[in-house]
Coordinates of C-alpha atoms in Angstrom, one line a residue:
Chain P
M1 CA 6.8 -10.3 25.0
S2 CA 5.2 -7.0 24.2
R3 CA 6.3 -7.5 20.6
R4 CA 3.3 -9.5 19.9
Y5 CA 1.0 -6.5 20.4
D6 CA 3.4 -4.0 18.8
S7 CA 2.9 -4.6 15.1
R8 CA -0.7 -3.4 14.7
T9 CA -1.8 0.0 15.7
T10 CA -5.3 -1.2 16.5
I11 CA -4.6 -4.2 18.8
F12 CA -4.7 -3.7 22.6
S13 CA -2.0 -5.3 24.7
P14 CA -3.1 -7.4 27.7
E15 CA -2.6 -4.3 29.9
G16 CA -5.0 -2.5 27.7
R17 CA -2.5 -0.3 25.9
L18 CA -2.0 0.6 22.3
Y19 CA 1.8 0.4 21.9
Q20 CA 2.1 2.0 18.5
V21 CA 0.3 5.1 19.7
E22 CA 2.5 5.2 22.7
Y23 CA 5.6 4.8 20.5
A24 CA 4.4 7.7 18.4
Q25 CA 4.1 9.8 21.6
E26 CA 7.6 8.7 22.5
A27 CA 8.9 9.9 19.1
I28 CA 7.5 13.3 19.8
A29 CA 9.1 13.4 23.2
N30 CA 12.4 13.5 21.3
A31 CA 11.4 16.2 18.9
G32 CA 12.3 19.9 19.4
T33 CA 10.5 21.6 22.2
A34 CA 7.5 23.9 21.4
I35 CA 5.8 26.0 24.0
G36 CA 2.7 28.0 23.9
I37 CA 1.5 30.7 26.4
L38 CA -1.8 32.4 26.5
A39 CA -1.7 36.0 27.5
A40 CA -4.4 38.5 28.1
D41 CA -4.0 40.2 24.8
G42 CA -2.6 37.4 22.6
V43 CA -1.0 34.0 22.3
V44 CA 2.7 33.2 21.7
L45 CA 4.1 30.0 20.2
A46 CA 7.8 29.4 20.5
C47 CA 9.8 26.5 19.1
E48 CA 13.2 25.1 19.2
K49 CA 14.7 24.7 15.8
K50 CA 16.5 21.3 15.4
V51 CA 18.0 21.6 12.0
T52 CA 20.6 24.3 12.2
S53 CA 23.1 23.4 9.5
K54 CA 24.9 26.4 8.0
L55 CA 24.5 24.9 4.6
L56 CA 20.7 24.7 4.8
D57 CA 19.2 27.1 2.4
K58 CA 16.6 29.2 4.1
D59 CA 13.5 29.6 2.0
G60 CA 12.0 32.0 4.4
S61 CA 9.4 29.7 5.8
A62 CA 9.4 28.5 9.4
E63 CA 10.4 25.0 10.2
K64 CA 7.6 24.1 12.5
L65 CA 5.1 27.0 12.6
Y66 CA 2.2 27.0 10.3
H67 CA -0.7 29.3 9.5
I68 CA -4.0 27.4 9.4
N69 CA -6.5 30.2 8.6
D70 CA -6.9 33.9 9.4
Q71 CA -7.4 33.3 13.0
M72 CA -5.2 30.3 13.8
M73 CA -1.6 29.1 13.8
C74 CA 0.0 25.9 15.0
A75 CA 3.3 24.7 16.1
V76 CA 4.4 21.1 15.5
A77 CA 6.4 18.6 17.4
G78 CA 7.3 15.3 15.8
M79 CA 7.4 14.2 12.2
T80 CA 7.1 17.2 10.0
A81 CA 6.0 15.2 7.0
D82 CA 3.0 13.8 8.9
A83 CA 2.3 17.2 10.2
L84 CA 2.1 18.7 6.7
I85 CA -0.7 16.2 5.9
L86 CA -2.7 17.3 8.9
V87 CA -2.0 21.0 8.5
N88 CA -3.2 20.7 4.9
N89 CA -6.3 18.9 6.1
A90 CA -6.9 21.6 8.7
R91 CA -6.6 24.3 6.1
V92 CA -9.1 22.7 3.8
T93 CA -11.5 22.2 6.8
A94 CA -11.2 25.8 7.8
Q95 CA -11.9 27.1 4.3
T96 CA -14.8 24.7 3.7
H97 CA -16.4 26.1 6.9
L98 CA -15.7 29.6 5.7
K99 CA -17.3 28.8 2.4
T100 CA -20.5 27.3 3.7
Y101 CA -21.1 29.7 6.6
N102 CA -19.2 32.8 5.7
E103 CA -17.8 32.7 9.2
E104 CA -14.4 31.6 10.5
I105 CA -14.5 28.1 12.0
P106 CA -14.6 28.1 15.8
C107 CA -11.1 27.0 17.0
E108 CA -12.4 24.0 19.0
L109 CA -14.4 22.7 16.1
L110 CA -11.4 22.7 13.8
I111 CA -9.3 20.9 16.3
K112 CA -12.0 18.4 16.9
R113 CA -12.1 17.7 13.2
L114 CA -8.4 17.2 13.0
C115 CA -8.4 15.0 16.1
D116 CA -11.1 12.8 14.5
V117 CA -8.6 12.1 11.7
K118 CA -5.8 11.3 14.2
Q119 CA -8.1 9.1 16.2
G120 CA -9.1 7.2 13.1
Y121 CA -5.5 5.8 12.8
T122 CA -5.6 4.3 16.3
Q123 CA -8.7 2.4 15.4
H124 CA -8.7 1.5 11.7
G125 CA -6.0 -1.0 11.1
G126 CA -3.1 -1.3 8.7
L127 CA -1.6 2.1 9.0
R128 CA 0.6 3.9 11.5
P129 CA -0.7 6.8 13.6
F130 CA 0.3 10.3 12.9
G131 CA 3.6 11.0 14.7
V132 CA 2.8 14.6 15.6
S133 CA 1.6 16.7 18.5
F134 CA 0.3 20.2 17.8
L135 CA 0.1 23.4 19.7
Y136 CA -2.7 25.5 18.3
A137 CA -3.0 29.2 18.9
G138 CA -6.3 30.6 17.9
Y139 CA -8.9 33.4 18.3
D140 CA -12.6 33.2 17.8
D141 CA -15.4 35.6 18.9
R142 CA -16.8 33.1 21.4
Y143 CA -13.8 32.4 23.6
Q144 CA -11.3 35.0 22.3
F145 CA -7.7 33.8 22.6
Q146 CA -7.2 30.1 23.0
L147 CA -4.4 27.6 23.3
Y148 CA -4.8 23.9 22.6
T149 CA -2.7 20.9 22.2
S150 CA -3.4 17.5 20.6
N151 CA -1.4 14.3 20.4
P152 CA -1.3 11.2 18.2
S153 CA -4.0 9.4 20.2
G154 CA -6.5 12.1 19.0
N155 CA -7.0 13.7 22.4
Y156 CA -7.0 17.4 22.7
S157 CA -7.1 19.9 25.6
G158 CA -7.1 23.6 26.2
W159 CA -4.3 25.3 28.2
K160 CA -3.1 28.6 29.6
A161 CA 0.5 27.6 29.0
T162 CA 1.9 24.3 27.9
A163 CA 4.8 22.6 26.2
I164 CA 5.3 19.6 23.8
G165 CA 8.3 17.8 22.5
A166 CA 11.7 17.2 24.3
N167 CA 11.9 18.3 27.9
N168 CA 8.2 19.1 27.9
S169 CA 7.8 18.2 31.6
A170 CA 10.7 20.4 32.6
A171 CA 9.3 23.2 30.5
Q172 CA 5.8 22.7 32.0
T173 CA 7.2 22.9 35.6
L174 CA 8.9 26.2 34.7
L175 CA 5.7 27.5 33.1
K176 CA 3.6 26.5 36.1
K177 CA 6.0 28.4 38.4
D178 CA 6.2 31.7 36.4
Y179 CA 2.8 31.9 34.6
A180 CA 0.4 34.7 35.6
S181 CA -3.0 34.8 34.1
D182 CA -2.9 38.6 33.7
M183 CA 0.2 38.4 31.7
S184 CA 0.7 40.6 28.6
L185 CA 1.8 39.3 25.3
R186 CA 5.2 40.9 25.8
G187 CA 5.5 39.2 29.2
A188 CA 4.5 35.9 27.6
C189 CA 7.2 36.3 25.0
E190 CA 9.7 37.0 27.7
L191 CA 8.6 33.9 29.7
A192 CA 8.7 31.8 26.5
I193 CA 12.4 32.7 25.9
K194 CA 13.2 32.2 29.6
V195 CA 11.7 28.7 29.6
L196 CA 13.3 27.8 26.3
S197 CA 16.7 29.1 27.4
K198 CA 16.6 26.5 30.2
T199 CA 15.1 23.6 28.4
V200 CA 17.1 23.8 25.2
D201 CA 20.6 22.4 25.6
S202 CA 22.5 25.3 24.0
S203 CA 24.7 27.8 25.6
N204 CA 23.7 30.8 23.6
L205 CA 20.2 31.0 22.4
N206 CA 19.6 33.0 19.2
S207 CA 17.4 33.0 16.1
D208 CA 19.3 30.0 14.7
K209 CA 17.8 27.9 17.4
L210 CA 14.4 29.7 17.9
E211 CA 11.2 30.2 16.1
F212 CA 8.6 32.6 17.3
A213 CA 5.0 33.3 16.4
T214 CA 2.4 35.5 18.0
L215 CA -1.3 36.0 17.6
S216 CA -2.9 39.3 18.8
L217 CA -5.6 41.8 17.9
G218 CA -4.8 44.7 15.6
A219 CA -6.1 48.3 16.1
D220 CA -9.0 47.5 13.8
G221 CA -10.0 44.5 15.9
R222 CA -8.8 42.0 13.4
V223 CA -6.5 39.1 14.3
V224 CA -2.8 39.7 13.6
R225 CA -0.8 36.5 13.1
K226 CA 2.9 36.9 12.9
I227 CA 5.6 34.3 12.3
W228 CA 8.7 36.3 13.4
S229 CA 11.7 36.9 11.2
E230 CA 15.1 36.0 12.5
L231 CA 15.8 39.6 13.0
D232 CA 12.8 40.2 15.2
V233 CA 13.7 37.1 17.3
D234 CA 17.3 38.3 17.8
L235 CA 16.0 41.8 18.7
L236 CA 13.6 40.4 21.3
I237 CA 16.3 38.3 22.9
K238 CA 18.6 41.3 23.0
E239 CA 16.0 43.7 24.3
L240 CA 14.8 41.5 27.0
G241 CA 18.2 40.5 28.1
V242 CA 16.6 37.3 29.4
L243 CA 19.7 35.3 28.7
E244 CA 22.0 37.5 30.9
K245 CA 19.4 37.5 33.6
A246 CA 19.2 33.7 33.5
D247 CA 22.9 33.5 33.8
E248 CA 23.0 35.7 36.9
E249 CA 20.6 33.4 38.8
Chain X
M1 CA -50.0 30.2 -4.1
D2 CA -48.9 30.1 -0.5
I3 CA -48.2 33.4 1.2
I4 CA -45.1 34.0 3.1
L5 CA -44.1 37.5 4.4
G6 CA -41.3 38.7 6.5
V7 CA -40.6 42.1 8.1
R8 CA -37.5 43.1 10.0
L9 CA -38.4 45.4 12.9
Q10 CA -36.2 47.3 15.4
D11 CA -35.7 44.5 17.9
C12 CA -37.3 41.4 16.2
T13 CA -38.3 39.9 12.9
L14 CA -41.9 39.0 12.0
V15 CA -42.8 36.1 9.7
A16 CA -46.3 35.5 8.5
T17 CA -47.4 32.3 6.6
S18 CA -50.8 31.3 5.2
K19 CA -52.7 28.5 6.9
A20 CA -54.1 26.9 3.8
A21 CA -52.6 23.8 2.3
T22 CA -53.9 23.5 -1.2
R23 CA -53.7 21.0 -4.0
G24 CA -55.1 22.0 -7.4
I25 CA -58.4 23.7 -6.7
S26 CA -58.9 22.1 -3.2
V27 CA -58.0 23.3 0.2
L28 CA -56.7 20.2 2.0
K29 CA -56.0 21.7 5.3
A30 CA -56.7 25.0 7.1
N31 CA -54.1 24.9 9.8
D32 CA -50.9 24.2 7.9
D33 CA -47.8 25.8 9.5
K34 CA -45.3 26.6 6.8
T35 CA -42.4 27.3 9.2
R36 CA -39.8 25.3 11.0
I37 CA -37.7 26.4 13.9
L38 CA -34.1 25.8 13.1
N39 CA -32.6 26.8 16.4
T40 CA -33.6 29.2 19.2
H41 CA -33.1 32.3 17.2
N42 CA -33.8 31.2 13.6
L43 CA -37.0 30.5 11.8
L44 CA -37.4 29.1 8.3
A45 CA -40.6 29.8 6.3
Y46 CA -41.0 28.0 3.1
T47 CA -43.1 27.8 -0.1
G48 CA -42.9 25.9 -3.3
E49 CA -43.4 22.4 -4.7
A50 CA -45.5 20.3 -2.4
G51 CA -43.4 17.6 -0.8
D52 CA -40.2 19.3 -1.6
T53 CA -40.9 22.0 0.9
V54 CA -41.3 20.0 4.1
Q55 CA -38.6 17.6 3.1
F56 CA -36.1 20.4 2.5
A57 CA -37.1 22.4 5.6
E58 CA -36.8 19.4 7.9
Y59 CA -33.4 18.5 6.3
I60 CA -32.2 22.0 7.0
Q61 CA -33.6 21.8 10.5
A62 CA -31.9 18.5 11.2
N63 CA -28.5 19.9 10.0
I64 CA -28.8 23.0 12.1
Q65 CA -29.7 20.9 15.1
L66 CA -26.7 18.7 14.4
Y67 CA -24.4 21.7 14.3
L68 CA -25.9 22.7 17.7
M69 CA -25.1 19.4 19.2
R70 CA -21.6 19.1 17.8
E71 CA -20.8 22.7 18.9
N72 CA -21.9 22.4 22.6
D73 CA -25.0 24.4 22.1
T74 CA -23.4 27.2 20.2
E75 CA -25.9 28.6 17.8
L76 CA -25.2 29.3 14.2
S77 CA -25.9 33.0 13.6
P78 CA -28.7 34.1 11.2
K79 CA -26.2 35.0 8.6
A80 CA -24.4 31.7 8.8
T81 CA -27.7 29.8 8.8
A82 CA -28.9 31.7 5.7
L83 CA -25.6 31.0 3.9
F84 CA -25.9 27.4 4.7
V85 CA -29.4 27.2 3.3
R86 CA -28.4 29.1 0.2
N87 CA -25.5 26.7 -0.3
Q88 CA -27.8 23.7 0.0
L89 CA -30.2 25.1 -2.6
A90 CA -27.4 26.1 -4.9
T91 CA -26.0 22.6 -4.7
S92 CA -29.4 21.1 -5.2
L93 CA -30.1 23.3 -8.2
R94 CA -27.1 21.6 -9.9
S95 CA -28.3 18.1 -9.2
R96 CA -30.6 15.9 -11.3
K97 CA -33.7 16.9 -9.4
P98 CA -33.4 20.2 -7.6
Y99 CA -35.6 21.2 -4.6
Q100 CA -38.2 23.7 -5.8
V101 CA -38.4 25.6 -2.5
N102 CA -38.3 29.3 -1.8
V103 CA -37.6 30.4 1.8
L104 CA -37.5 33.3 4.2
I105 CA -35.3 33.1 7.2
G106 CA -36.2 35.2 10.2
G107 CA -33.5 35.4 12.7
Y108 CA -32.1 37.3 15.7
D109 CA -28.3 37.6 16.1
T110 CA -27.7 37.3 19.8
K111 CA -24.1 38.3 19.5
T112 CA -24.8 41.7 18.0
D113 CA -28.4 42.1 19.1
V114 CA -29.6 42.7 15.6
P115 CA -32.6 41.1 13.9
A116 CA -32.1 39.7 10.4
L117 CA -34.3 38.6 7.5
S118 CA -33.1 36.7 4.5
W119 CA -34.8 36.0 1.2
I120 CA -33.7 33.0 -0.7
D121 CA -35.2 31.4 -3.8
Y122 CA -34.8 28.0 -5.3
L123 CA -32.0 29.3 -7.6
G124 CA -29.9 30.1 -4.6
T125 CA -30.4 33.8 -4.7
H126 CA -29.8 35.2 -1.3
V127 CA -30.6 38.8 -0.2
E128 CA -30.8 40.3 3.2
L129 CA -33.9 42.6 3.3
P130 CA -35.9 44.8 5.6
Y131 CA -39.1 43.2 4.3
A132 CA -39.7 40.3 2.0
A133 CA -42.3 38.1 0.4
H134 CA -42.4 35.1 -2.0
G135 CA -44.8 34.3 -4.8
Y136 CA -48.0 36.2 -5.6
A137 CA -48.1 37.7 -2.1
A138 CA -45.1 39.7 -3.2
F139 CA -47.0 41.4 -6.0
Y140 CA -49.7 42.6 -3.6
C141 CA -47.6 43.4 -0.5
S142 CA -44.4 45.0 -1.9
S143 CA -46.1 48.3 -2.6
L144 CA -47.6 48.4 0.9
F145 CA -44.2 47.6 2.4
D146 CA -42.5 50.2 0.3
R147 CA -45.0 52.9 1.4
H148 CA -45.4 52.1 5.1
Y149 CA -42.2 50.4 6.3
R150 CA -40.0 52.4 8.7
K151 CA -36.9 50.9 10.0
D152 CA -37.6 52.0 13.6
M153 CA -40.9 50.1 13.8
D154 CA -41.8 48.3 17.0
L155 CA -43.7 45.0 17.2
E156 CA -47.1 46.7 17.3
A157 CA -46.3 48.8 14.2
G158 CA -45.0 45.7 12.5
L159 CA -48.2 43.8 13.2
D160 CA -50.3 46.7 11.9
L161 CA -48.3 46.6 8.7
L162 CA -49.0 42.8 8.4
R163 CA -52.7 43.4 9.1
M164 CA -52.7 45.8 6.1
C165 CA -51.0 43.2 4.0
V166 CA -53.5 40.5 4.9
K167 CA -56.4 42.8 4.3
E168 CA -55.1 43.6 0.9
L169 CA -54.5 39.9 0.1
E170 CA -58.0 39.0 1.2
M171 CA -59.4 41.7 -1.0
R172 CA -57.3 41.1 -4.1
M173 CA -56.4 37.4 -4.1
P174 CA -58.9 35.1 -5.8
I175 CA -58.3 32.3 -3.3
D176 CA -59.1 31.9 0.4
F177 CA -55.8 31.3 2.2
K178 CA -57.5 30.8 5.6
G179 CA -55.6 33.6 7.3
V180 CA -52.0 33.6 8.5
Y181 CA -49.8 32.4 11.3
V182 CA -47.5 35.0 12.6
K183 CA -44.2 34.3 14.4
V184 CA -41.9 36.7 16.1
V185 CA -38.2 36.0 16.3
G186 CA -36.7 38.1 19.0
K187 CA -34.1 38.2 21.7
D188 CA -36.0 35.5 23.7
G189 CA -36.4 33.2 20.7
V190 CA -39.4 32.3 18.5
R191 CA -43.0 32.7 19.6
A192 CA -46.3 32.7 17.9
I193 CA -48.5 35.7 18.0
E194 CA -52.1 36.4 17.0
L195 CA -52.6 39.0 14.3

């Protein structure tokens, strides 16, 4: 029955729903988990890597973490190819703003622009919506550190800690339980690993399965964005000993 | 032959513009205000080709207001505003019929609590200056500014400096510019002041 209203992205079903948009959101719910946590002195983005073939040649770039500009990064859940289009769009928007105003674009404005593009595909017909959700970590001098998410419908919202992708509701429950607003970036990284260790179905979590990125302020007051190397991720896991702790519980 | 002057003081920026609107040899109006308020802490003063001036100023004003609305009342800083205006003039210069407008932007940066003054001409030249003037007024006033400007000047000292400039202009300029309007851009926004 619902099939009749499935084929077009822009047609409402009798219950007032847009099936294609909901399907897109469903597709994301099967993608690897990505979580973001806002700390007092930074933001951390952590993702589960899905493609872990030994034969895959690593070109050094992250699978689902992207730099947007000097003050923003994002994590992706869903179709990477779709995400690349939007990430490219975001990068151009950010640089255009920088060119006209000689100021970095405020985080929310950039996300708003990106979500306008996403929204367009739920209203103008003939095309499918973008099958991606984003987690954005950003810094601007108005609101300092920020964490946002956006989904295929074009809605966005700001969070202290949130998760997208597979098991996101389980991850969010864990985050709600353990989040403290005065958390340091280090504490946030620890929490991120702890949550991922429980939501990712893998017995031993290591850098093959994880991707990490942090946003913080350097000594000179400039924003430091870092997508972690595998070595750093392994080191963090080892140092924290989160996995052993989790086992004991 | 309009006069526009700007002086950056310790805690505010002063902008003075002549009241006369002239066409050829006639004075059409003696209470013409050659400024537009862009947002609470930015004032645009303009001079140039009649018609182009108001059109351009109001176009800029509308765009700055639009930014304000889109950005939940977050103001564009004086530097960002000036850069935006410069960009518009530079784009216009490369079009078929460029705007022939020169502007001064008096602003106050609420984030850093620093007043700002930008000088921009129709070619898209942008400079941040402690004092500035466009057109013939610049010939008469630059020397006065050079001699008497101090960077720790307060409002009263700034007004004294402007009075000297106006006196000089009235003495030397062959036309009657009907006096000047003076605006202060400070912490609390833009306000008019009697010279």
